[in-house]
Coordinates of C-alpha atoms in Angstrom, one line a residue:
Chain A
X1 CA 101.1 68.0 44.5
X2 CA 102.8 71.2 43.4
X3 CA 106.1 71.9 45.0
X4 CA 106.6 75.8 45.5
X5 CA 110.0 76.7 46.3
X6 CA 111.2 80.5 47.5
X7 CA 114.8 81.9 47.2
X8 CA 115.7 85.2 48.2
X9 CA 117.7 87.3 50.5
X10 CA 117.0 87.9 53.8
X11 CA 114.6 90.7 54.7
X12 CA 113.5 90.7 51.1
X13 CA 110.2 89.6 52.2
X14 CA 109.8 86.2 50.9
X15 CA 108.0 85.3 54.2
X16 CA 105.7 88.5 54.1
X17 CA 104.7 87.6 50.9
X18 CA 104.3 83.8 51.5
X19 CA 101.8 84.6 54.2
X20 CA 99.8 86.5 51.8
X21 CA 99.8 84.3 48.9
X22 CA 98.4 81.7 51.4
X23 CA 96.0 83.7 52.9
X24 CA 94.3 84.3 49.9
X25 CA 95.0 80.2 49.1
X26 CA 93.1 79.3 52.9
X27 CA 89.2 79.3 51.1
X28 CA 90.1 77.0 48.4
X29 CA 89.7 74.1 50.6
X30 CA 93.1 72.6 49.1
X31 CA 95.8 71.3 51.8
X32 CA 98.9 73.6 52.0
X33 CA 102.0 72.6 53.8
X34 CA 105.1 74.9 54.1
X35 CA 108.8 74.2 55.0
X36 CA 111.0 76.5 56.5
X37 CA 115.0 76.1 56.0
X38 CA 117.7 77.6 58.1
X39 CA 120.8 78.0 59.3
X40 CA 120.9 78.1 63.1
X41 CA 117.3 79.7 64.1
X42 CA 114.2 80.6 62.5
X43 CA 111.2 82.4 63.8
X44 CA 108.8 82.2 60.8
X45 CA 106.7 79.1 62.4
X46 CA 105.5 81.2 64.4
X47 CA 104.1 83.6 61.6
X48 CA 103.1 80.7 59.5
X49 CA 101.0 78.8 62.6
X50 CA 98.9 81.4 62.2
X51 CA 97.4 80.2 59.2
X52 CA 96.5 76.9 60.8
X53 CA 98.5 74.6 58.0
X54 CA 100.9 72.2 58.8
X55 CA 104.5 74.1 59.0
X56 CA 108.1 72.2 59.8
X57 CA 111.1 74.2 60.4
X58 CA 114.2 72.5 59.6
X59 CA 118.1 73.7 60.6
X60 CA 121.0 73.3 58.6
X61 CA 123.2 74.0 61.8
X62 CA 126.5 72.9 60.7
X63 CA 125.8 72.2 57.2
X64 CA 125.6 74.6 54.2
X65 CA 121.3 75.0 53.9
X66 CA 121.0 75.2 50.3
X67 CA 122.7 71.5 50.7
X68 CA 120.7 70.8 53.4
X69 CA 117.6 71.2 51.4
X70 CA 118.8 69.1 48.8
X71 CA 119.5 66.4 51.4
X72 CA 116.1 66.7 52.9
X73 CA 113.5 67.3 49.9
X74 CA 112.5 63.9 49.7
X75 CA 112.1 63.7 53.2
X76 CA 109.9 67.0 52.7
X77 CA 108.4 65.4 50.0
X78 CA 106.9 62.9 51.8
X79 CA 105.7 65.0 54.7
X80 CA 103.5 67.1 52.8
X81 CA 102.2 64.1 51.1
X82 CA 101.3 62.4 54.9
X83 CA 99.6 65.3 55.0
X84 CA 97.6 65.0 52.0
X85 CA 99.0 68.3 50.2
X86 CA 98.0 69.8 47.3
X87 CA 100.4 72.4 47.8
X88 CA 104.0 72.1 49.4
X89 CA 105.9 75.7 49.7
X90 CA 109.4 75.6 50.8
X91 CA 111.0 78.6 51.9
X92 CA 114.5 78.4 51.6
X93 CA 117.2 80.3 54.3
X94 CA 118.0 82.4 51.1
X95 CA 121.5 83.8 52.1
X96 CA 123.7 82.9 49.4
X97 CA 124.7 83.9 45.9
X98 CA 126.2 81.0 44.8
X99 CA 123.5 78.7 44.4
X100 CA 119.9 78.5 43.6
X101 CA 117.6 76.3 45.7
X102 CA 115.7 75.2 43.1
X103 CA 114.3 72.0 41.4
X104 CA 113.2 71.7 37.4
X105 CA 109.7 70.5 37.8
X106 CA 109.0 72.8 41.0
X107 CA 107.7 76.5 40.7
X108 CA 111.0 78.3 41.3
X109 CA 110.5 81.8 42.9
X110 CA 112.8 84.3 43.6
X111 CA 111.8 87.6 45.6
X112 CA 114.5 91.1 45.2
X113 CA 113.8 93.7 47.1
X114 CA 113.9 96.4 45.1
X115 CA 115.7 99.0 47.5
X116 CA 118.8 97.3 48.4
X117 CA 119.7 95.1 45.5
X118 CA 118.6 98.2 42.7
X119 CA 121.8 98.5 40.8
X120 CA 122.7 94.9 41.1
X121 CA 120.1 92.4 41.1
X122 CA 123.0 90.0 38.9
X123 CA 124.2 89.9 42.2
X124 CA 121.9 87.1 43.3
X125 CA 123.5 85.2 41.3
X126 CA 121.1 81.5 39.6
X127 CA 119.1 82.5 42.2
X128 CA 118.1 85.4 40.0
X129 CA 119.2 83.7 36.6
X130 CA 117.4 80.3 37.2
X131 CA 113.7 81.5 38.5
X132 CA 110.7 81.0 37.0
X133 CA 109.2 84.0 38.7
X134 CA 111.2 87.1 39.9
X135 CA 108.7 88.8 42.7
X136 CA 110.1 92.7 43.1
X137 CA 109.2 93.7 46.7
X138 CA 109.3 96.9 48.3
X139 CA 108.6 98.8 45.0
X140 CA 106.4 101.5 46.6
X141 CA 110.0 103.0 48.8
X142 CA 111.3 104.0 44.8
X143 CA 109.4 105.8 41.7
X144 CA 108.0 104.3 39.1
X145 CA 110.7 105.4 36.6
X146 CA 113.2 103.9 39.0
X147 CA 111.1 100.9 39.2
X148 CA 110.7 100.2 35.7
X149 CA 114.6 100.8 35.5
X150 CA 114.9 97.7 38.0
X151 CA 112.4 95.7 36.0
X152 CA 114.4 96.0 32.5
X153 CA 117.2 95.1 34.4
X154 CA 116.2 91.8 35.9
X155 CA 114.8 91.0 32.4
X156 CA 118.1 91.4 31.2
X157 CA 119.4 89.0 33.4
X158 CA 116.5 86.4 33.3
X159 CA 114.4 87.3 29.9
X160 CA 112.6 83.5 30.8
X161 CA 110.8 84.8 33.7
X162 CA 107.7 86.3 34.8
X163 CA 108.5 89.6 36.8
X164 CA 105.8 90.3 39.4
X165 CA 105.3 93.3 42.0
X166 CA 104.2 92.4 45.0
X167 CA 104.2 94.4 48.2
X168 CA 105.1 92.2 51.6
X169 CA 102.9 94.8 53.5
X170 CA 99.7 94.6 52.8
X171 CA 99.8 91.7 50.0
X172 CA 99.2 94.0 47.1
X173 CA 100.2 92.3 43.9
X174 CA 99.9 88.5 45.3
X175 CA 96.8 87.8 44.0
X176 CA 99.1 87.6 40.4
X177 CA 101.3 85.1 42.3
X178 CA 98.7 83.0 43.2
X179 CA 97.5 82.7 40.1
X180 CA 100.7 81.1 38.7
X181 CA 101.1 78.5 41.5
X182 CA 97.6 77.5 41.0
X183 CA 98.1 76.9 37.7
X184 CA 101.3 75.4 38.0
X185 CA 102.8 72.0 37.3
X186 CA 101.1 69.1 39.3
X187 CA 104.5 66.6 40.7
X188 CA 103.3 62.9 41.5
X189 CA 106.9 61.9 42.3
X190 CA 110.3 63.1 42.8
X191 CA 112.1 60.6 41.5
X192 CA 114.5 61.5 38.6
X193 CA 114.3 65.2 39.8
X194 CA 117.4 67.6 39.5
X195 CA 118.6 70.4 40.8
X196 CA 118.3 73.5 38.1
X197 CA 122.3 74.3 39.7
X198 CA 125.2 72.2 40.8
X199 CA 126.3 73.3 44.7
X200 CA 129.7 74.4 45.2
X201 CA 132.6 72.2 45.3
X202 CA 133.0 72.4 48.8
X203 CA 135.8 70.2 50.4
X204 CA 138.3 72.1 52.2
X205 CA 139.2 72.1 55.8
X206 CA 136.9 74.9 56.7
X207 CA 133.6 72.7 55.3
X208 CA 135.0 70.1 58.2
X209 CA 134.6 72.7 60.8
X210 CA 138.5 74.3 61.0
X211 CA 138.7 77.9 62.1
X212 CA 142.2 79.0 62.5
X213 CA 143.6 81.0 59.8
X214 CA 146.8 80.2 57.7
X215 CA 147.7 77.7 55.1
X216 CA 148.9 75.1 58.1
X217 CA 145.4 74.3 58.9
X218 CA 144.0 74.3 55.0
X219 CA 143.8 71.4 53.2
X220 CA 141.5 70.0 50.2
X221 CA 140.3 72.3 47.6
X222 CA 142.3 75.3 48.1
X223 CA 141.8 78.1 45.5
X224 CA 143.7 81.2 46.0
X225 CA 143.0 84.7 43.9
X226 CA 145.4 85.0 41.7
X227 CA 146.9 88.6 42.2
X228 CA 148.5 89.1 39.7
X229 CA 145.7 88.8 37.2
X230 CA 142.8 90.4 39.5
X231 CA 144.4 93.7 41.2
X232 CA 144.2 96.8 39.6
X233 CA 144.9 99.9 41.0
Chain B
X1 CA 97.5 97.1 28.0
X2 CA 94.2 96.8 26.4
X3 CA 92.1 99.8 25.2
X4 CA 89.1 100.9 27.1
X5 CA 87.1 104.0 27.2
X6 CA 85.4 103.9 30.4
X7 CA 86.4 101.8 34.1
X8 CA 83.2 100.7 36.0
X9 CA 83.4 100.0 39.9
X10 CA 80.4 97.8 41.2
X11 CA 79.4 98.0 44.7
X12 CA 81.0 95.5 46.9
X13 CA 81.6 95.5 50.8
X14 CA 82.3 97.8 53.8
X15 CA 84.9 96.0 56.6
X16 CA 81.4 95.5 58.4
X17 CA 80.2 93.4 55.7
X18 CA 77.3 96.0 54.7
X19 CA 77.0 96.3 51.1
X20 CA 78.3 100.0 49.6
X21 CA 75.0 102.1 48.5
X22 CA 76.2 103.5 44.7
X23 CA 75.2 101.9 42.0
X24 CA 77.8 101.7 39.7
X25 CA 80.8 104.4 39.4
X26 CA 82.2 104.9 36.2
X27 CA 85.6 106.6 35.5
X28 CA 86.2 108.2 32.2
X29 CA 89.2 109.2 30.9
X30 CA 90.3 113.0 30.4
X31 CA 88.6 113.3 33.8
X32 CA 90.4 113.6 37.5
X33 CA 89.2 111.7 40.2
X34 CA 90.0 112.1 44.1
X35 CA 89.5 109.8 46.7
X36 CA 89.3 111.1 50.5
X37 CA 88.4 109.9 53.6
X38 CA 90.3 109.1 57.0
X39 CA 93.8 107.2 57.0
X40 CA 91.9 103.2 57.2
X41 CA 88.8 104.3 55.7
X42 CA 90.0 101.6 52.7
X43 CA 91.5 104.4 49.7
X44 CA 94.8 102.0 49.4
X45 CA 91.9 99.2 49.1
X46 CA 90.2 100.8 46.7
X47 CA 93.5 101.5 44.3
X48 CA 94.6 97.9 44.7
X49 CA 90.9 96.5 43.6
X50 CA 90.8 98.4 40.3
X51 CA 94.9 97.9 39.9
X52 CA 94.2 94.4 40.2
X53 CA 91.0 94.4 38.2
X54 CA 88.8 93.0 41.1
X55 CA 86.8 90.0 39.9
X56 CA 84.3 90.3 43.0
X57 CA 86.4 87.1 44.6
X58 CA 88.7 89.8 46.6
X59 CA 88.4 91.2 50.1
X60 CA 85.7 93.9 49.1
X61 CA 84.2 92.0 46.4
X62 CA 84.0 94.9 44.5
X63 CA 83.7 93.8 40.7
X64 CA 85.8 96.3 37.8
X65 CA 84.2 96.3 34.6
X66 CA 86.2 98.0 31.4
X67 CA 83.5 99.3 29.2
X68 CA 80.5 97.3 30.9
X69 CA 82.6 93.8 30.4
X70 CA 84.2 91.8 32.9
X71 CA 88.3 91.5 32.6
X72 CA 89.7 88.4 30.9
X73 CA 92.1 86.5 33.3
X74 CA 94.6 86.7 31.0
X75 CA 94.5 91.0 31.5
X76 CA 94.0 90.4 35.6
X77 CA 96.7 88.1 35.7
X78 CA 98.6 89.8 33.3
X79 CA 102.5 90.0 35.4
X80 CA 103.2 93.6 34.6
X81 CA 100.9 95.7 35.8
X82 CA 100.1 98.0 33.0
X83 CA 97.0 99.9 34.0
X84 CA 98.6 102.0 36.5
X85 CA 101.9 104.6 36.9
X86 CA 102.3 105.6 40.5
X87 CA 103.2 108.2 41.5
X88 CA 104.0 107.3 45.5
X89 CA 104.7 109.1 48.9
X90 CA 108.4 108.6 48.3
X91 CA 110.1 111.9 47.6
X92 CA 113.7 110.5 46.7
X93 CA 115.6 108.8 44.5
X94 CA 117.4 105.8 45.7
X95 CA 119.6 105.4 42.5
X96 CA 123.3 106.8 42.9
X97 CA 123.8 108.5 39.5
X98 CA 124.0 111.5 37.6
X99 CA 120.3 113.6 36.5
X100 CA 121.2 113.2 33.0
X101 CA 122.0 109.7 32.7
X102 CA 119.2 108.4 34.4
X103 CA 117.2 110.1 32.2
X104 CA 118.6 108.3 29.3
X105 CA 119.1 104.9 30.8
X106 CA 114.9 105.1 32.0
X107 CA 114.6 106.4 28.3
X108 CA 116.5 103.3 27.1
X109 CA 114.8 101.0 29.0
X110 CA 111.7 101.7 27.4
X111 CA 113.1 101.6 23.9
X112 CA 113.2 105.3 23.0
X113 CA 115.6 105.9 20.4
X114 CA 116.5 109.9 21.0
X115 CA 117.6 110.1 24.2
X116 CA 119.4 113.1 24.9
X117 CA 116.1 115.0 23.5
X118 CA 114.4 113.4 26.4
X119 CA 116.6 114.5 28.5
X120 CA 116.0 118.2 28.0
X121 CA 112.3 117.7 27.8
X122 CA 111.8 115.9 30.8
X123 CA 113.8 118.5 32.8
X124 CA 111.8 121.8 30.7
X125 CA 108.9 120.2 32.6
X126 CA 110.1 118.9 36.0
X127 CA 111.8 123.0 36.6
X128 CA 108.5 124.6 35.4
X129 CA 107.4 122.6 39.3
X130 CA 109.8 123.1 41.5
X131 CA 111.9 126.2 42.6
X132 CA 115.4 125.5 42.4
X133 CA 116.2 124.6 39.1
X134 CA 117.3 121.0 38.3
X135 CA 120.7 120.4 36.4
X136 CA 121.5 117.6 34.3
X137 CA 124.8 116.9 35.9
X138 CA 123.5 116.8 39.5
X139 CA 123.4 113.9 41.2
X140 CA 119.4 111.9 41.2
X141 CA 120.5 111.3 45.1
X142 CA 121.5 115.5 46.0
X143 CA 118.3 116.7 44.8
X144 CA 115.6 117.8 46.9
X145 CA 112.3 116.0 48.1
X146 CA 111.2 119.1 45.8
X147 CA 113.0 118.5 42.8
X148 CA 112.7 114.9 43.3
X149 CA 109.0 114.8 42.8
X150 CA 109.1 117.2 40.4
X151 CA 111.5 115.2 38.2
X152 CA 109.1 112.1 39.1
X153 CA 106.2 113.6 38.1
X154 CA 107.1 115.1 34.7
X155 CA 108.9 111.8 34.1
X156 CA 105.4 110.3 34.7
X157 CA 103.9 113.2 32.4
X158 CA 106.2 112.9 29.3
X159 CA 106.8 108.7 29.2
X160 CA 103.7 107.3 31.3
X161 CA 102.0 104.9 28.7
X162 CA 99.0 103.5 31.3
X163 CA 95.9 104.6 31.3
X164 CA 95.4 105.4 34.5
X165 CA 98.0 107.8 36.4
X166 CA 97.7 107.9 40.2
X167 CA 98.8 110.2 42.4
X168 CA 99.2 109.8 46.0
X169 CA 99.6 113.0 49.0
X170 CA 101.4 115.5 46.4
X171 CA 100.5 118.0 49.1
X172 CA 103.7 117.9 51.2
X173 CA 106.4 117.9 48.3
X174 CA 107.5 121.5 47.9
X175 CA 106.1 122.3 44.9
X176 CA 103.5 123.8 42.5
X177 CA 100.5 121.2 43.2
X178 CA 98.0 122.3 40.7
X179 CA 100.8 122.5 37.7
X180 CA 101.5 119.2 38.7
X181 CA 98.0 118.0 38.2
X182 CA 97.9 120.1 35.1
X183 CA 100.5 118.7 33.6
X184 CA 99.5 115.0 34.0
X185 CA 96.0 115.4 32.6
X186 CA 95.4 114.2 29.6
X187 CA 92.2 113.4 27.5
X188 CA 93.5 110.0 27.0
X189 CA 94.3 109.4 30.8
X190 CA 92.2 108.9 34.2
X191 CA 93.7 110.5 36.6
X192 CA 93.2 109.4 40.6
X193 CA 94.2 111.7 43.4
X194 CA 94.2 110.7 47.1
X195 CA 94.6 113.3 49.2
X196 CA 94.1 115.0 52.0
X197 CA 94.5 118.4 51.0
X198 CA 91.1 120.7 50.1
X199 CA 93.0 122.3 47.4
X200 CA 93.7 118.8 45.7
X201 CA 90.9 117.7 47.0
X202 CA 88.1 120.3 44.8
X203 CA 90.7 120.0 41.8
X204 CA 88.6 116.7 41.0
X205 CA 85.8 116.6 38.7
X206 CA 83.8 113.7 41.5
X207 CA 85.3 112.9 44.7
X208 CA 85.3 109.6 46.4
X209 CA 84.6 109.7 49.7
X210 CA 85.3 106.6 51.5
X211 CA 84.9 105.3 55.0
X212 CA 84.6 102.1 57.4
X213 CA 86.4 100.5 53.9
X214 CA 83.8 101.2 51.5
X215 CA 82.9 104.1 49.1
X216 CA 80.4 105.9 51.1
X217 CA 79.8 108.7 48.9
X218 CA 80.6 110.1 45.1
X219 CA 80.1 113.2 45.0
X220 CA 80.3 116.1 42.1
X221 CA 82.0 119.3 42.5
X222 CA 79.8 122.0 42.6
X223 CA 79.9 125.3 40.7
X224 CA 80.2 127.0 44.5
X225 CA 83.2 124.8 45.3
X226 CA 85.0 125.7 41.9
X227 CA 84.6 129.2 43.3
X228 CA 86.4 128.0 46.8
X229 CA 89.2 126.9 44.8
X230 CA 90.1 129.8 43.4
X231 CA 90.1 131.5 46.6
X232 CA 92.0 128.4 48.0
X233 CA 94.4 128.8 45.3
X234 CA 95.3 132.5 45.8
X235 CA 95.4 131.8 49.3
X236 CA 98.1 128.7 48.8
X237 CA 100.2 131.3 46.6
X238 CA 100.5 133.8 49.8
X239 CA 101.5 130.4 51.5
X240 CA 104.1 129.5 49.1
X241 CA 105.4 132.8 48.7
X242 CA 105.5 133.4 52.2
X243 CA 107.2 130.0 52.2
X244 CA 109.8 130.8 49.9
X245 CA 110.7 134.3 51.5
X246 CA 111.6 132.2 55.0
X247 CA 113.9 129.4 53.3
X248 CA 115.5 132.4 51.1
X249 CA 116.3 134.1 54.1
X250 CA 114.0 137.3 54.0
X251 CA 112.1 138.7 56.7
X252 CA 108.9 139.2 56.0
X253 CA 108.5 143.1 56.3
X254 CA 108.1 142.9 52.8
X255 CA 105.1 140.9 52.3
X256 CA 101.9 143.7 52.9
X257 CA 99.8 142.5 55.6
X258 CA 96.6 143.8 53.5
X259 CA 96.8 140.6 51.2
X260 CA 96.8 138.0 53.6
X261 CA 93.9 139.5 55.3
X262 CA 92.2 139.5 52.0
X263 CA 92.8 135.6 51.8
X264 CA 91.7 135.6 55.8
X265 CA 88.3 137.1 55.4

């Protein structure tokens, strides 16, 4: 089975162009499954029904949902393979810069969109930094010389992976997507897997569920910025 | 990208399944190409299956052939996509910085080493387009849709290294459409307009007509309509004129009422 996994912010159009590379995936006769995470709701099952593959949608709620894939990937792992998969996408919630979702033997993709994150795509963070393959959406809202701006930009940041175009719209581009998660590695088992980048050390009152403000109520890990060091006028 | 002298389009399929009736098209470079038809009659579809190389797998099954062979996978698959430049709808920049310097960082990013000559030659060209002049020290995000596309397309003109240069809807922009196309030819280049515009439209050497998502007709210009576009030329200078006397604030007493019945007749 390959295992596809897809970071990204939201609205970047990782679902858009999910759908697409699966369309064009539907008349290979090969089983797809795809996983949604989230925090507290998600509507994409109901985009992803449409293609008539197995989809499961699964809610972080209280947790943080980068860690609540990690929890759940063998769990996921397993699904897709009741299901006889050759092909398990995950979609991650994709909200947060810290991390990156990502596993070393998976496909790791990781979609900009080329409007909002232009000047900063080292913003993203591993997400950006630890991908295999950087999909730039939205590239037909700037020019070409601003696009190719973006591009040397992101290769600046991650010289290791493939850059792609791809357009969330009308699927333009994801035929070159395809191509590298056909020919991608084939996983038999997860076991002895890592993560590609350790989560946050995240142990202080506010991971427990405190919401009041003021060092009363903190406890754990508390790290404070340092102001004298970090202000500058 | 890899060198070719010609692009061949074989027939593939309308959205009603019919097969498309031309044999095969070829495009040849130094020439300029338009594509018309209705908004859904499959241009966009069209672009994307020879941007993509379309092996005949695709949604039109349309095959593309460069110089009678069939792409490797290695050149469809290929990440960056190097046959084409667009040059899109958009009509601004997004990017919050100074003319000058963006000139110079796009200049760096593709590895030229003399980049404040580029900056003078890329604006030479982009103010022979457009009426008010572009500064180096504007800001990319103050100019006008104007001066933006201008800027674009003699970015496009001067750097482009792809061999084929597309152009979509220049009508709207503001500015001098047929210097623009002028300016982007090149023998070494095929250049693809879609448009709606008759001006644009005639400046082709074969038009694609398309409809119901397939190519329904390629047709050549004739020596008649090279004659039409001269007279559709003038008559888009009395436009622009008349144009630039309104947003400069002049009435229009001054513009004689005998030439724009010349242009009428």
């Amino acid at each position: 089975m390959k295992i596809i996994i897809f970071a990204g912010a939201p609205a970047s159009g990782k679902t858009s162009v999910i759908y697409h590379i699966i369309e064009q995936m539907l008349n290979e006769s090969q089983q797809i499954c795809i996983a949604k995470l989230d925090c507290l709701s998600s509507n994409e099952h109901q985009i992803y029904e449409k293609l008539n593959i197995p989809v499961v949608v699964g809610l972080s709620k209280d947790l943080c949902p980068d860690h609540y894939l990690a929890i759940n990937l063998l769990e996921i792992y397993d699904w897709a393979k009741d299901h006889n998969s050759d092909y398990l996408f995950i979609e991650t919630a994709g909200l947060c810069n810290r991390c990156a979702p990502f596993l070393e033997s998976a496909l790791n993709l990781c979609v900009i969109d080329c409007v909002s994150s232009i000047k900063s795509p080292e913003k993203l963070g591993p997400m950006v930094s630890t991908a295999d393959v950087i999909v730039v959406t939205k590239g037909d809202m700037i020019s070409q010389a601003e696009r190719e701006v973006f591009n040397y930009h992101v290769k600046s940041i991650n010289n290791q992976a493939v850059i792609i175009e791809a357009n969330g719209l009308n699927g333009l581009g994801c035929h070159r997507i395809r191509y590298l998660i056909v020919n991608s590695n084939d996983l038999t088992t997860l076991e002895g897997e890592k993560l590609v980048y350790s989560m946050p050390k995240a142990i202080c009152s506010y991971c427990v569920g405190e919401t009041r403000i003021g060092q009363q109520y903190q406890q754990g890990m508390i790290s404070l910025i340092d102001f004298n060091e970090h202000e500058s006028i | 990208m890899k060198v070719f002298k010609y692009l061949q389009i074989k027939p593939g399929l309308t959205k009603t399944q019919e097969p498309e009736t031309f044999e095969c098209f070829a495009l040849e470079k130094g020439k300029v190409y338009t594509i018309v038809g209705k908004t859904g009659s499959g241009k966009t579809q069209l672009i994307e299956d020879i941007e993509s190389l379309a092996n005949g797998s695709g949604l039109t099954k349309r095959t593309i052939l460069l110089d009678n062979e069939i792409p490797s996978d290695t050149l469809r698959y290929a990440p960056h996509n190097q046959l084409v430049s667009h040059l899109s709808q958009n009509m601004h920049f997004i990017l919050d910085m100074l003319v000058k310097d963006f000139i110079e960082l796009h200049a760096r990013c593709r590895g030229v080493s003399n980049c404040s000559g580029q900056v003078e030659k890329i604006l030479y060209h982009a103010n022979i387009l457009c009426g008010e002049k572009i500064r180096a020290t504007e800001k990319l995000t103050n100019l006008s849709g104007g001066q933006s596309r201008a800027l674009m397309i003699a970015d496009i003109a001067v750097n482009s290294s792809t061999p084929i240069i597309l152009i979509d809807e220049i009508e709207n922009a503001g500015i001098n459409k047929l210097k623009a196309v002028d300016m982007l030819l090149d023998n070494k280049k095929i250049i693809i307009i879609v448009t709606h515009d008759p001006l644009l439209a005639l400046s082709g050497d074969q038009r694609v007509v398309m409809s119901n998502g397939g190519i329904s007709r390629i047709m050549t210009r004739s020596n008649y309509e090279i004659e039409i576009l001269s007279l559709l030329n003038k008559s888009d200078k009395v436009l622009s004129n008349i144009r630039n006397a309104l947003r400069q604030g002049r009435s229009l007493r001054g513009v004689s009422t005998d030439d724009l019945q010349v242009i009428l007749e």
